[in-house]
Every structure is written in C-alpha cells, then in structure tokens.
Amino acid sequence: ITQTDGDVTDYEVVEREIDPLRQRYEELIHRPDYLHEILENGACRAREIASRTISDVRIALGLREI
C-alpha cells in the first residue's frame, strides 16, 4: 500500500470515500419493503414514459393506435 498525504494510505482514502455508501447500503438492505416500494414506483414511471414514447413512434410511423 502506498502512502499519500502524510501517514494516510491509499486504502484509507478509498475507505473514507466509500464508507457513506456502505452505510447507506446497510440501511437499505434491512428495509426490503421500502426497496420494493422504490422499485415499484420506478417501474410505474418507466411504463408511463415508455407508453408515451411508443405512442409518439406509432404516430410518427403512421400506425394506428392499438
């Protein structure tokens, strides 16, 4: 392991940077209902956007709506 600023190693710098991400992961992994809700909301939004996009494509191609 190489040294960076003073006595701080590269590992310690990386560890310090990813620690907040690890903590957030630990918080979320223990809340499956909340994660499921986030995924459901995202899927709903994605379906709405995809539906509008497909509709726009059909109109642009002169295809009738189904």
Short mmCIF file of C-alpha atoms in Angstrom, two decimals:
data_model
loop_
_atom_site.label_atom_id
_atom_site.label_comp_id
_atom_site.label_asym_id
_atom_site.label_seq_id
_atom_site.Cartn_x
_atom_site.Cartn_y
_atom_site.Cartn_z
CA ILE A 1 0.00 0.00 0.00
CA THR A 2 1.40 3.35 -0.98
CA GLN A 3 1.42 6.45 1.15
CA THR A 4 -0.47 9.59 0.12
CA ASP A 5 -0.91 12.58 2.45
CA GLY A 6 1.32 12.06 5.48
CA ASP A 7 0.53 8.74 7.10
CA VAL A 8 -2.74 8.15 5.23
CA THR A 9 -2.65 5.15 2.88
CA ASP A 10 -4.48 4.82 -0.42
CA TYR A 11 -6.65 2.19 1.23
CA GLU A 12 -7.69 4.62 3.94
CA VAL A 13 -8.55 7.28 1.37
CA VAL A 14 -10.72 4.84 -0.58
CA GLU A 15 -12.27 3.52 2.63
CA ARG A 16 -13.16 7.05 3.72
CA GLU A 17 -14.79 7.76 0.35
CA ILE A 18 -16.90 4.61 0.16
CA ASP A 19 -17.90 4.42 3.83
CA PRO A 20 -21.02 6.63 3.42
CA LEU A 21 -22.13 4.43 0.51
CA ARG A 22 -21.61 1.29 2.57
CA GLN A 23 -23.59 2.75 5.46
CA ARG A 24 -26.49 3.69 3.16
CA TYR A 25 -26.43 0.19 1.67
CA GLU A 26 -26.64 -1.32 5.15
CA GLU A 27 -29.60 0.91 5.98
CA LEU A 28 -31.47 -0.02 2.81
CA ILE A 29 -30.72 -3.74 2.72
CA HIS A 30 -32.56 -4.15 6.01
CA ARG A 31 -35.70 -2.43 4.65
CA PRO A 32 -36.96 -4.72 1.85
CA ASP A 33 -40.47 -3.21 1.87
CA TYR A 34 -39.03 0.25 1.27
CA LEU A 35 -36.79 -1.04 -1.53
CA HIS A 36 -39.76 -2.80 -3.13
CA GLU A 37 -41.74 0.45 -3.00
CA ILE A 38 -38.89 2.33 -4.71
CA LEU A 39 -38.70 -0.31 -7.44
CA GLU A 40 -42.47 -0.31 -7.97
CA ASN A 41 -42.56 3.48 -8.26
CA GLY A 42 -39.67 3.44 -10.73
CA ALA A 43 -41.32 0.72 -12.81
CA CYS A 44 -44.58 2.69 -12.90
CA ARG A 45 -42.80 5.84 -14.09
CA ALA A 46 -40.86 3.85 -16.68
CA ARG A 47 -44.10 2.33 -18.05
CA GLU A 48 -45.70 5.78 -18.34
CA ILE A 49 -42.70 7.17 -20.24
CA ALA A 50 -42.44 4.10 -22.46
CA SER A 51 -46.14 4.25 -23.26
CA ARG A 52 -45.90 7.88 -24.39
CA THR A 53 -42.78 7.12 -26.41
CA ILE A 54 -44.38 4.16 -28.18
CA SER A 55 -47.44 6.28 -28.91
CA ASP A 56 -45.24 9.02 -30.42
CA VAL A 57 -43.38 6.44 -32.54
CA ARG A 58 -46.63 4.94 -33.82
CA ILE A 59 -47.92 8.38 -34.78
CA ALA A 60 -44.64 9.25 -36.50
CA LEU A 61 -44.77 5.98 -38.48
CA GLY A 62 -48.42 6.47 -39.37
CA LEU A 63 -49.52 3.39 -37.48
CA ARG A 64 -52.85 3.35 -35.77
CA GLU A 65 -53.11 3.19 -32.01
CA ILE A 66 -53.95 -0.19 -30.52
#
